[in-house]
Amino acid sequence: MGFFEWFLGEEPGLFEKLAHCDDKGHYGEYLAKYALGNNNVAGYSKILCNVYVPYRGKTSEIDIILIHEKGIYVLESKNYSGWIFGNAKQKNWTQCFNKNKKYQFYNPILQNQTHINALSNFLKLPKDSFKSYILFSDRCELKKVPPNCEQYIIIHRNKLLDNIRPELRKRNVIYSKEQVNKFYDLLYPLTQISAEEKKKHISSIQK
C-alpha cells in the first residue's frame, strides 16, 4: 500500500497537523500510528506512542506499541534520509549522504530489544510475546541491513501494512479484549510523563 492510500477516510485536520509538525521523529511516528489505526488492521487492538517504561533504574522510551489480540508489536521509528548501513551485531549503524557526510546512530535492533526487555519485565510476559518492527523513512535507502527474521522486521514505513497484515492473518488470537485493555491501561500512564521526566530520560541517554 502506498503513502496516499493511508489517508483514505482522511482524518479531519490531518494534513494541517503534518504540515505543522516540528519534530521529524514525531512526524514519522504519527504516520505509522495513523497507518495502524483507523480500521486499517483487522482484529481488536490498542495503540500507544512514546511510552516511557521503567527499566533498571532508568526509562526506556518506546516509539509505538500495537497491543493486538494476536500479539504485541513494538515499533522503533527512524525518520532518516540517506543511505543506511549496519549489521545485527554492530553497536552503531551509519547514515550516509556522501563520502564526507556520515553519521552514526545506535543499532536499532539492539535498541528495540532493550525496549522489549523493559516491556517483558513491566508486563510480566515472556520476551517472545513481543514482535520487533524497525521502520525507516521512505526517503532513505536501506543499502546494507540484516534480512528480516523471526526476531525482527526491518522495513520502510510505507510497507508496514503490507507486512503486518499477512503477519497477523497467520497468527491465532491469544489475548481477549479484556487482556488487551488491561495491557493498555497498565502502559497508558507511562505516556503521561512530565517535561522534567523527559529531560531526565534524555540526560541518561546522553550519559
XYZ file of N, CA, C and O in Angstrom:
828
model
N 0.850 -1.192 0.000
C 0.000 0.000 0.000
C 0.883 1.238 0.000
O 1.817 1.336 0.769
N 0.578 2.189 -0.884
C 1.368 3.404 -0.981
C 1.009 4.422 0.077
O 0.024 4.276 0.811
N 1.790 5.485 0.128
C 1.642 6.525 1.147
C 0.239 7.101 1.170
O -0.395 7.206 2.208
N -0.285 7.472 0.005
C -1.550 8.190 -0.002
C -2.746 7.290 0.264
O -3.804 7.769 0.649
N -2.573 5.974 0.104
C -3.668 5.081 0.473
C -3.913 5.087 1.971
O -4.984 4.749 2.436
N -2.867 5.454 2.733
C -3.048 5.533 4.188
C -4.101 6.567 4.560
O -4.679 6.532 5.622
N -4.290 7.539 3.676
C -5.117 8.675 4.027
C -6.569 8.525 3.561
O -7.335 9.474 3.611
N -6.953 7.348 3.101
C -8.346 7.104 2.757
C -9.180 7.272 4.017
O -8.825 6.814 5.086
N -10.324 7.904 3.884
C -11.106 8.211 5.072
C -10.375 9.256 5.893
O -10.284 9.158 7.103
N -9.871 10.265 5.221
C -8.969 11.271 5.811
C -9.440 11.766 7.167
O -10.586 12.133 7.358
N -8.527 11.723 8.099
C -8.809 12.251 9.434
C -8.956 13.768 9.340
O -8.129 14.443 8.715
N -9.994 14.352 9.957
C -10.142 15.818 9.923
C -8.900 16.510 10.469
O -8.428 16.192 11.539
N -8.376 17.466 9.675
C -7.220 18.225 10.122
C -5.898 17.506 9.989
O -4.871 17.996 10.439
N -5.883 16.318 9.345
C -4.654 15.522 9.278
C -3.534 16.267 8.575
O -2.418 16.359 9.069
N -3.812 16.818 7.383
C -2.756 17.470 6.614
C -2.239 18.718 7.324
O -1.053 19.025 7.271
N -3.119 19.408 8.016
C -2.675 20.579 8.774
C -1.741 20.159 9.905
O -0.719 20.800 10.158
N -2.047 19.029 10.564
C -1.184 18.535 11.636
C 0.194 18.197 11.104
O 1.211 18.536 11.685
N 0.238 17.513 9.963
C 1.514 17.105 9.398
C 2.320 18.304 8.932
O 3.537 18.349 9.072
N 1.634 19.286 8.355
C 2.334 20.463 7.840
C 3.004 21.251 8.946
O 4.020 21.899 8.734
N 2.433 21.199 10.169
C 2.967 21.988 11.269
C 3.746 21.153 12.273
O 4.095 21.632 13.347
N 4.004 19.905 11.924
C 4.768 19.049 12.829
C 6.223 19.512 12.860
O 6.893 19.544 11.837
N 6.725 19.899 14.057
C 8.064 20.478 14.145
C 9.110 19.474 14.608
O 10.238 19.834 14.868
N 8.754 18.212 14.696
C 9.692 17.188 15.120
C 9.643 16.054 14.104
O 8.644 15.375 13.969
N 10.762 15.858 13.385
C 10.771 14.849 12.320
C 10.514 13.451 12.864
O 9.881 12.626 12.212
N 11.034 13.168 14.072
C 10.808 11.864 14.659
C 9.334 11.631 14.951
O 8.780 10.582 14.642
N 8.682 12.642 15.539
C 7.257 12.526 15.842
C 6.425 12.462 14.570
O 5.363 11.824 14.552
N 6.884 13.103 13.525
C 6.193 13.048 12.230
C 6.130 11.605 11.728
O 5.068 11.105 11.335
N 7.259 10.902 11.794
C 7.294 9.508 11.369
C 6.420 8.625 12.243
O 5.720 7.738 11.749
N 6.449 8.875 13.553
C 5.626 8.090 14.468
C 4.144 8.330 14.197
O 3.333 7.394 14.256
N 3.796 9.585 13.905
C 2.390 9.907 13.633
C 1.899 9.143 12.406
O 0.797 8.582 12.402
N 2.709 9.097 11.359
C 2.305 8.386 10.140
C 2.123 6.893 10.409
O 1.178 6.274 9.917
N 3.034 6.320 11.185
C 2.931 4.889 11.500
C 1.701 4.610 12.350
O 0.968 3.639 12.111
N 1.446 5.471 13.335
C 0.267 5.289 14.182
C -1.008 5.400 13.354
O -1.945 4.614 13.532
N -1.044 6.364 12.462
C -2.234 6.547 11.622
C -2.446 5.326 10.729
O -3.577 4.870 10.528
N -1.363 4.763 10.206
C -1.468 3.587 9.337
C -2.051 2.396 10.095
O -2.867 1.647 9.557
N -1.641 2.213 11.359
C -2.090 1.072 12.139
C -3.501 1.241 12.684
O -4.161 0.266 13.032
N -3.950 2.490 12.774
C -5.281 2.762 13.295
C -6.312 2.872 12.184
O -6.125 2.379 11.074
N -7.427 3.521 12.500
C -8.458 3.822 11.506
C -8.975 2.584 10.771
O -9.237 2.619 9.571
N -9.080 1.479 11.509
C -9.610 0.218 10.957
C -8.769 -0.334 9.807
O -9.266 -1.099 8.984
N -7.495 0.039 9.746
C -6.608 -0.480 8.698
C -6.074 -1.875 9.023
O -5.564 -2.562 8.132
N -6.161 -2.262 10.290
C -5.671 -3.574 10.719
C -6.834 -4.330 11.353
O -7.449 -3.844 12.302
N -7.131 -5.509 10.832
C -8.244 -6.309 11.348
C -7.937 -6.835 12.748
O -6.785 -7.087 13.087
N -8.974 -6.993 13.548
C -8.809 -7.532 14.889
C -8.817 -6.449 15.949
O -8.589 -5.264 15.654
N -9.062 -6.836 17.182
C -9.138 -5.871 18.281
C -7.733 -5.448 18.703
O -6.855 -6.292 18.907
N -7.527 -4.138 18.824
C -6.192 -3.647 19.172
C -6.268 -2.274 19.815
O -7.288 -1.570 19.725
N -5.176 -1.893 20.450
C -4.978 -0.562 21.022
C -3.563 -0.109 20.649
O -2.651 -0.928 20.522
N -3.381 1.201 20.493
C -2.083 1.752 20.097
C -1.624 2.782 21.130
O -2.416 3.611 21.592
N -0.342 2.736 21.447
C 0.273 3.722 22.333
C 1.523 4.282 21.668
O 2.237 3.565 20.967
N 1.805 5.554 21.921
C 3.017 6.192 21.386
C 3.811 6.831 22.517
O 3.240 7.307 23.503
N 5.127 6.844 22.332
C 6.038 7.494 23.281
C 5.777 7.020 24.710
O 5.358 7.777 25.577
N 6.074 5.740 24.916
C 5.840 5.091 26.203
C 7.173 5.001 26.955
O 8.129 4.405 26.459
N 7.224 5.587 28.144
C 8.455 5.612 28.937
C 8.377 4.513 29.997
O 7.806 4.702 31.069
N 8.967 3.359 29.680
C 8.863 2.187 30.543
C 10.052 2.145 31.501
O 11.201 2.202 31.057
N 9.805 2.034 32.801
C 10.933 1.948 33.748
C 11.709 0.654 33.544
O 11.121 -0.413 33.356
N 13.044 0.782 33.593
C 13.880 -0.401 33.363
C 15.263 -0.166 33.938
O 15.968 0.768 33.555
N 15.639 -0.996 34.887
C 16.970 -0.965 35.501
C 17.344 0.425 36.034
O 18.440 0.931 35.794
N 16.402 1.040 36.707
C 16.650 2.336 37.312
C 16.572 3.514 36.371
O 16.778 4.660 36.790
N 16.271 3.257 35.096
C 16.132 4.334 34.111
C 14.793 4.166 33.408
O 13.901 3.496 33.911
N 14.636 4.801 32.259
C 13.433 4.607 31.449
C 13.844 4.230 30.034
O 14.889 4.644 29.535
N 12.995 3.427 29.403
C 13.197 3.027 28.016
C 12.035 3.593 27.215
O 10.881 3.229 27.438
N 12.342 4.537 26.300
C 11.273 5.189 25.531
C 10.944 4.374 24.277
O 11.798 4.164 23.421
N 9.711 3.954 24.173
C 9.260 3.155 23.042
C 8.396 4.025 22.136
O 7.435 4.640 22.589
N 8.730 4.055 20.847
C 8.019 4.931 19.921
C 6.548 4.541 19.789
O 5.660 5.374 19.971
N 6.283 3.286 19.432
C 4.911 2.840 19.189
C 4.745 1.405 19.685
O 5.613 0.559 19.457
N 3.629 1.149 20.359
C 3.269 -0.216 20.752
C 1.878 -0.509 20.206
O 0.925 0.219 20.491
N 1.769 -1.564 19.420
C 0.475 -2.055 18.958
C 0.125 -3.270 19.816
O 0.772 -4.313 19.719
N -0.881 -3.114 20.677
C -1.344 -4.220 21.516
C -2.517 -4.853 20.781
O -3.610 -4.288 20.717
N -2.288 -5.993 20.199
C -3.276 -6.648 19.338
C -3.697 -7.970 19.965
O -2.938 -8.576 20.721
N -4.899 -8.397 19.651
C -5.383 -9.669 20.190
C -4.515 -10.856 19.755
O -4.558 -11.921 20.375
N -3.664 -10.650 18.726
C -2.796 -11.726 18.253
C -1.335 -11.538 18.635
O -0.478 -12.316 18.226
N -1.042 -10.500 19.393
C 0.339 -10.289 19.813
C 0.617 -8.828 20.105
O -0.209 -7.947 19.836
N 1.798 -8.562 20.646
C 2.198 -7.194 20.975
C 3.378 -6.807 20.089
O 4.422 -7.469 20.096
N 3.211 -5.726 19.337
C 4.192 -5.299 18.346
C 4.868 -4.018 18.831
O 4.197 -3.043 19.172
N 6.189 -4.066 18.863
C 6.993 -2.953 19.374
C 7.703 -2.314 18.190
O 8.529 -2.958 17.535
N 7.384 -1.057 17.918
C 7.877 -0.395 16.709
C 8.833 0.734 17.049
O 8.499 1.635 17.834
N 10.003 0.685 16.450
C 11.004 1.750 16.549
C 11.018 2.495 15.216
O 11.236 1.903 14.164
N 10.755 3.801 15.262
C 10.638 4.597 14.042
C 11.889 5.442 13.825
O 12.307 6.187 14.714
N 12.501 5.311 12.636
C 13.676 6.102 12.271
C 13.323 6.945 11.042
O 13.266 6.433 9.926
N 13.081 8.213 11.260
C 12.660 9.083 10.160
C 13.896 9.697 9.491
O 14.083 10.913 9.485
N 14.750 8.832 8.909
C 16.029 9.239 8.346
C 15.966 9.274 6.824
O 15.168 8.580 6.200
N 16.870 10.059 6.241
C 17.114 10.019 4.805
C 18.529 9.489 4.580
O 19.208 9.091 5.515
N 18.981 9.472 3.334
C 20.325 8.989 3.038
C 20.384 7.479 2.868
O 19.363 6.805 2.722
N 21.603 6.953 2.872
C 21.837 5.519 2.775
C 22.081 4.973 4.178
O 22.783 5.586 4.974
N 21.534 3.788 4.449
C 21.655 3.179 5.772
C 22.457 1.883 5.670
O 22.160 1.010 4.847
N 23.483 1.782 6.534
C 24.343 0.590 6.576
C 24.408 0.075 8.014
O 24.479 0.868 8.961
N 24.399 -1.243 8.182
C 24.595 -1.816 9.503
C 24.344 -3.307 9.507
O 23.701 -3.836 8.598
N 24.864 -3.992 10.521
C 24.540 -5.405 10.675
C 23.989 -5.651 12.073
O 23.953 -4.747 12.911
N 23.565 -6.883 12.326
C 22.840 -7.187 13.558
C 23.689 -7.007 14.810
O 23.164 -6.693 15.879
N 25.007 -7.188 14.703
C 25.851 -7.199 15.896
C 26.595 -5.888 16.145
O 27.126 -5.680 17.242
N 26.682 -5.016 15.129
C 27.376 -3.746 15.317
C 26.685 -2.892 16.374
O 25.453 -2.831 16.423
N 27.471 -2.211 17.184
C 26.881 -1.309 18.171
C 26.232 -0.117 17.486
O 25.160 0.334 17.901
N 26.876 0.397 16.445
C 26.356 1.571 15.744
C 26.169 1.300 14.254
O 26.959 0.564 13.651
N 25.138 1.884 13.694
C 24.900 1.863 12.250
C 25.284 3.214 11.669
O 25.549 4.162 12.408
N 25.311 3.286 10.333
C 25.761 4.512 9.661
C 24.681 5.042 8.717
O 24.103 4.293 7.929
N 24.451 6.340 8.827
C 23.615 7.072 7.877
C 24.567 7.865 6.990
O 25.355 8.671 7.479
N 24.512 7.615 5.691
C 25.495 8.189 4.774
C 24.818 9.020 3.689
O 23.857 8.578 3.052
N 25.324 10.234 3.480
C 24.836 11.092 2.396
C 25.851 11.141 1.249
O 25.494 11.131 0.096
N 27.107 11.203 1.604
C 28.211 11.086 0.644
C 29.445 10.684 1.451
O 29.363 10.506 2.671
N 30.586 10.537 0.775
C 31.773 10.022 1.479
C 32.272 10.953 2.575
O 33.009 10.530 3.473
N 31.871 12.228 2.523
C 32.327 13.185 3.526
C 31.257 13.537 4.547
O 31.491 14.344 5.447
N 30.076 12.973 4.408
C 28.966 13.314 5.301
C 28.311 12.028 5.792
O 27.440 11.466 5.134
N 28.767 11.568 6.966
C 28.257 10.337 7.541
C 27.945 10.566 9.023
O 28.627 11.334 9.695
N 26.927 9.883 9.500
C 26.544 9.973 10.905
C 26.294 8.567 11.441
O 25.835 7.689 10.719
N 26.587 8.379 12.714
C 26.332 7.092 13.337
C 25.142 7.181 14.287
O 24.887 8.233 14.886
N 24.419 6.078 14.409
C 23.315 6.001 15.359
C 23.283 4.592 15.936
O 23.754 3.638 15.314
N 22.738 4.481 17.124
C 22.745 3.199 17.836
C 21.953 2.146 17.064
O 20.879 2.429 16.518
N 22.483 0.945 17.012
C 21.868 -0.178 16.317
C 20.396 -0.322 16.732
O 20.099 -0.620 17.889
N 19.450 -0.097 15.812
C 18.034 -0.138 16.195
C 17.532 -1.529 16.578
O 16.534 -1.648 17.291
N 18.219 -2.581 16.126
C 17.847 -3.937 16.551
C 18.107 -4.084 18.057
O 17.243 -4.548 18.810
N 19.298 -3.645 18.486
C 19.635 -3.703 19.908
C 18.759 -2.748 20.713
O 18.331 -3.067 21.832
N 18.496 -1.588 20.137
C 17.656 -0.589 20.802
C 16.261 -1.147 21.077
O 15.731 -1.043 22.191
N 15.665 -1.761 20.055
C 14.318 -2.278 20.242
C 14.298 -3.522 21.118
O 13.296 -3.797 21.783
N 15.411 -4.264 21.147
C 15.477 -5.402 22.060
C 15.451 -4.927 23.509
O 14.835 -5.564 24.372
N 16.116 -3.810 23.782
C 16.051 -3.230 25.126
C 14.621 -2.843 25.464
O 14.152 -3.045 26.591
N 13.917 -2.264 24.483
C 12.512 -1.903 24.699
C 11.685 -3.136 25.060
O 10.843 -3.098 25.966
N 11.916 -4.224 24.336
C 11.174 -5.465 24.587
C 11.528 -6.037 25.958
O 10.648 -6.515 26.692
N 12.804 -5.968 26.331
C 13.205 -6.420 27.665
C 12.461 -5.632 28.743
O 12.003 -6.203 29.749
N 12.357 -4.308 28.532
C 11.667 -3.457 29.505
C 10.179 -3.809 29.583
O 9.606 -3.903 30.676
N 9.560 -4.009 28.435
C 8.135 -4.365 28.408
C 7.892 -5.728 29.036
O 6.915 -5.930 29.774
N 8.767 -6.679 28.718
C 8.653 -8.019 29.276
C 8.694 -7.971 30.806
O 7.890 -8.621 31.493
N 9.610 -7.175 31.322
C 9.756 -7.031 32.763
C 8.544 -6.318 33.374
O 8.031 -6.722 34.425
N 8.067 -5.277 32.702
C 6.975 -4.457 33.252
C 5.635 -5.187 33.213
O 4.854 -5.128 34.170
N 5.354 -5.881 32.106
C 4.068 -6.560 31.944
C 4.080 -7.999 32.455
O 3.047 -8.676 32.416
N 5.257 -8.465 32.879
C 5.402 -9.845 33.366
C 4.998 -10.858 32.290
O 4.271 -11.826 32.536
N 5.517 -10.618 31.070
C 5.265 -11.506 29.937
C 6.604 -12.003 29.392
O 7.611 -11.284 29.459
N 6.660 -13.214 28.827
C 7.911 -13.690 28.224
C 8.300 -12.829 27.019
O 7.436 -12.234 26.352
N 9.590 -12.776 26.730
C 10.078 -11.915 25.654
C 9.536 -12.303 24.285
O 9.394 -11.450 23.396
N 9.235 -13.591 24.108
C 8.714 -13.998 22.805
C 7.246 -13.619 22.608
O 6.642 -13.947 21.594
N 6.672 -12.902 23.585
C 5.325 -12.362 23.429
C 5.322 -11.127 22.516
O 4.254 -10.672 22.092
N 6.519 -10.583 22.251
C 6.638 -9.322 21.533
C 7.307 -9.528 20.170
O 8.166 -10.384 20.016
N 6.906 -8.707 19.219
C 7.500 -8.738 17.873
C 8.133 -7.373 17.599
O 7.501 -6.330 17.768
N 9.383 -7.383 17.162
C 10.135 -6.156 16.919
C 10.011 -5.708 15.468
O 10.310 -6.463 14.544
N 9.565 -4.468 15.292
C 9.496 -3.843 13.963
C 10.340 -2.574 13.983
O 10.186 -1.733 14.876
N 11.218 -2.436 12.999
C 12.039 -1.231 12.857
C 11.643 -0.567 11.544
O 11.796 -1.154 10.473
N 11.112 0.643 11.654
C 10.577 1.351 10.499
C 11.499 2.488 10.098
O 11.834 3.342 10.928
N 11.894 2.500 8.833
C 12.695 3.599 8.303
C 11.848 4.453 7.370
O 10.927 3.957 6.703
N 12.199 5.719 7.314
C 11.523 6.649 6.416
C 11.599 6.154 4.977
O 12.576 5.520 4.565
N 10.564 6.488 4.214
C 10.550 6.143 2.792
C 11.590 6.956 2.015
O 11.876 6.660 0.857
N 12.176 7.976 2.664
C 13.153 8.841 1.998
C 14.569 8.264 2.031
O 15.471 8.801 1.398
N 14.781 7.190 2.801
C 16.130 6.623 2.881
C 16.218 5.350 2.043
O 15.208 4.780 1.636
N 17.443 4.918 1.787
C 17.671 3.667 1.073
C 18.415 2.715 2.008
O 19.481 3.041 2.523
N 17.820 1.550 2.229
C 18.438 0.544 3.093
C 19.478 -0.218 2.273
O 19.193 -1.249 1.670
N 20.687 0.299 2.264
C 21.726 -0.240 1.383
C 22.226 -1.602 1.863
O 22.402 -2.517 1.063
N 22.494 -1.707 3.153
C 23.020 -2.963 3.680
C 22.564 -3.116 5.123
O 23.194 -2.616 6.061
N 21.452 -3.819 5.306
C 20.922 -4.075 6.643
C 20.564 -5.563 6.729
O 20.420 -6.227 5.694
N 20.408 -6.104 7.929
C 20.117 -7.536 8.057
C 18.771 -7.907 7.427
O 17.835 -7.103 7.430
N 18.645 -9.125 6.892
C 17.363 -9.578 6.359
C 16.369 -9.802 7.489
O 16.750 -10.032 8.646
N 15.099 -9.715 7.160
C 14.065 -9.947 8.164
C 14.111 -11.383 8.675
O 14.463 -12.307 7.933
N 13.771 -11.547 9.937
C 13.803 -12.873 10.550
C 12.732 -12.935 11.631
O 11.951 -11.994 11.803
N 12.702 -14.023 12.369
C 11.677 -14.194 13.406
C 11.837 -13.177 14.525
O 10.857 -12.757 15.144
N 13.083 -12.724 14.770
C 13.340 -11.811 15.886
C 13.001 -10.352 15.563
O 12.646 -9.591 16.456
N 13.128 -9.959 14.306
C 12.879 -8.554 13.962
C 12.535 -8.415 12.481
O 12.911 -9.242 11.653
N 11.834 -7.324 12.196
C 11.472 -6.946 10.834
C 12.008 -5.537 10.598
O 11.768 -4.634 11.415
N 12.739 -5.329 9.496
C 13.262 -4.004 9.149
C 12.686 -3.623 7.790
O 12.971 -4.288 6.784
N 11.881 -2.578 7.754
C 11.198 -2.198 6.514
C 11.059 -0.679 6.417
O 11.215 0.039 7.404
N 10.744 -0.220 5.204
C 10.325 1.169 5.037
C 8.916 1.322 5.609
O 8.105 0.386 5.570
N 8.636 2.501 6.106
C 7.351 2.751 6.751
C 6.166 2.502 5.814
O 5.112 2.024 6.238
N 6.333 2.781 4.516
C 5.204 2.602 3.599
C 4.903 1.131 3.312
O 3.928 0.816 2.638
N 5.739 0.231 3.828
C 5.494 -1.213 3.684
C 4.917 -1.823 4.960
O 4.748 -3.043 5.033
N 4.619 -0.989 5.954
C 4.187 -1.501 7.250
C 2.914 -2.335 7.140
O 2.858 -3.474 7.612
N 1.892 -1.792 6.522
C 0.628 -2.521 6.428
C 0.759 -3.757 5.550
O 0.187 -4.813 5.852
N 1.520 -3.635 4.459
C 1.735 -4.792 3.585
C 2.408 -5.937 4.333
O 2.232 -7.106 3.979
N 3.183 -5.611 5.351
C 3.905 -6.628 6.105
C 3.106 -7.156 7.291
O 3.045 -8.359 7.524
N 2.495 -6.242 8.032
C 1.873 -6.659 9.289
C 0.527 -7.349 9.078
O 0.122 -8.201 9.880
N -0.176 -7.018 8.008
C -1.464 -7.674 7.764
C -1.315 -9.189 7.557
O -1.992 -9.962 8.233
N -0.440 -9.632 6.626
C -0.272 -11.087 6.490
C 0.333 -11.734 7.723
O 0.040 -12.882 8.043
N 1.185 -10.988 8.442
C 1.751 -11.493 9.695
C 0.637 -11.810 10.693
O 0.646 -12.861 11.352
N -0.350 -10.934 10.779
C -1.455 -11.144 11.711
C -2.399 -12.249 11.229
O -2.940 -13.004 12.044
N -2.581 -12.334 9.919
C -3.507 -13.347 9.388
C -3.066 -14.770 9.740
O -3.892 -15.650 9.941
N -1.759 -14.991 9.799
C -1.272 -16.347 10.057
C -1.210 -16.676 11.554
O -0.909 -17.808 11.922
N -1.512 -15.710 12.398
C -1.456 -15.928 13.842
C -2.841 -16.215 14.417
O -3.857 -15.791 13.872
N -2.851 -16.899 15.549
C -4.094 -17.154 16.270
C -4.332 -16.075 17.317
O -3.382 -15.427 17.792
N -5.572 -15.879 17.684
C -5.901 -14.952 18.764
C -5.368 -15.528 20.071
O -5.607 -16.688 20.400
N -4.614 -14.711 20.818
C -4.042 -15.185 22.091
C -4.475 -14.323 23.284
O -4.327 -14.746 24.428
N -5.005 -13.119 22.999
C -5.448 -12.242 24.076
C -6.917 -11.887 23.893
O -7.361 -11.592 22.774
N -7.655 -11.889 24.987
C -9.039 -11.434 24.948
C -9.068 -9.905 24.905
O -8.041 -9.248 25.140
N -10.226 -9.335 24.617
C -10.363 -7.876 24.642
C -10.021 -7.343 26.032
O -9.403 -6.274 26.158
N -10.410 -8.089 27.055
C -10.127 -7.665 28.429
C -8.619 -7.623 28.689
O -8.127 -6.696 29.354
N -7.883 -8.579 28.148
C -6.430 -8.589 28.328
C -5.766 -7.450 27.560
O -4.848 -6.803 28.069
N -6.220 -7.214 26.327
C -5.696 -6.086 25.545
C -5.926 -4.786 26.309
O -5.017 -3.945 26.431
N -7.129 -4.610 26.837
C -7.446 -3.399 27.592
C -6.614 -3.296 28.864
O -6.197 -2.197 29.252
N -6.354 -4.440 29.503
C -5.543 -4.435 30.722
C -4.116 -3.976 30.434
O -3.564 -3.135 31.153
N -3.507 -4.522 29.371
C -2.157 -4.098 28.997
C -2.130 -2.600 28.676
O -1.211 -1.884 29.076
N -3.146 -2.165 27.944
C -3.232 -0.742 27.587
C -3.332 0.127 28.844
O -2.625 1.140 28.970
N -4.189 -0.270 29.772
C -4.384 0.517 30.994
C -3.120 0.560 31.849
O -2.851 1.559 32.524
N -2.327 -0.506 31.824
C -1.067 -0.523 32.568
C -0.035 0.409 31.940
O 0.750 1.061 32.640
N -0.024 0.462 30.605
C 1.002 1.224 29.895
C 0.630 2.683 29.657
O 1.518 3.543 29.552
N -0.649 2.974 29.569
C -1.059 4.343 29.233
C -0.477 5.395 30.186
O -0.004 6.446 29.717
N -0.475 5.176 31.510
C 0.115 6.198 32.390
C 1.572 6.504 32.066
O 2.060 7.607 32.377
N 2.274 5.553 31.426
C 3.684 5.770 31.089
C 3.854 6.683 29.880
O 4.973 7.019 29.518
N 2.751 7.075 29.254
C 2.794 8.068 28.170
C 2.559 9.478 28.709
O 2.741 10.454 27.973
N 2.134 9.576 29.959
C 1.737 10.862 30.541
C 2.782 11.378 31.519
O 2.485 11.710 32.662
N 4.025 11.438 31.075
C 5.086 11.872 31.978
C 5.358 13.362 31.796
O 5.035 13.956 30.757
N 5.963 13.932 32.791
C 6.207 15.379 32.786
C 7.403 15.740 31.907
O 8.214 14.883 31.544
N 7.504 17.029 31.607
C 8.647 17.526 30.832
C 9.950 17.285 31.579
O 10.984 16.986 30.977
N 9.904 17.373 32.906
C 11.093 17.146 33.715
C 11.550 15.692 33.609
O 12.753 15.409 33.503
N 10.594 14.762 33.608
C 10.937 13.345 33.474
C 11.516 13.050 32.093
O 12.418 12.229 31.944
N 10.993 13.716 31.066
C 11.538 13.538 29.717
C 12.975 14.046 29.648
O 13.835 13.435 29.007
N 13.243 15.161 30.309
C 14.602 15.702 30.331
C 15.558 14.737 31.025
O 16.693 14.537 30.589
N 15.098 14.106 32.100
C 15.931 13.123 32.803
C 16.230 11.933 31.908
O 17.344 11.409 31.904
N 15.233 11.526 31.126
C 15.429 10.398 30.206
C 16.483 10.738 29.158
O 17.388 9.948 28.902
N 16.376 11.935 28.560
C 17.339 12.357 27.537
C 18.742 12.471 28.140
O 19.728 12.065 27.534
N 18.817 12.970 29.347
C 20.111 13.127 30.019
C 20.762 11.763 30.260
O 21.966 11.605 30.064
N 19.958 10.767 30.649
C 20.522 9.437 30.909
C 21.035 8.800 29.627
O 22.037 8.079 29.628
N 20.355 9.076 28.497
C 20.802 8.555 27.211
C 22.140 9.184 26.817
O 23.068 8.517 26.366
N 22.226 10.504 27.003
C 23.455 11.213 26.629
C 24.640 10.740 27.455
O 25.766 10.629 26.960
N 24.385 10.400 28.738
C 25.482 9.908 29.578
C 25.941 8.529 29.140
O 27.097 8.180 29.248
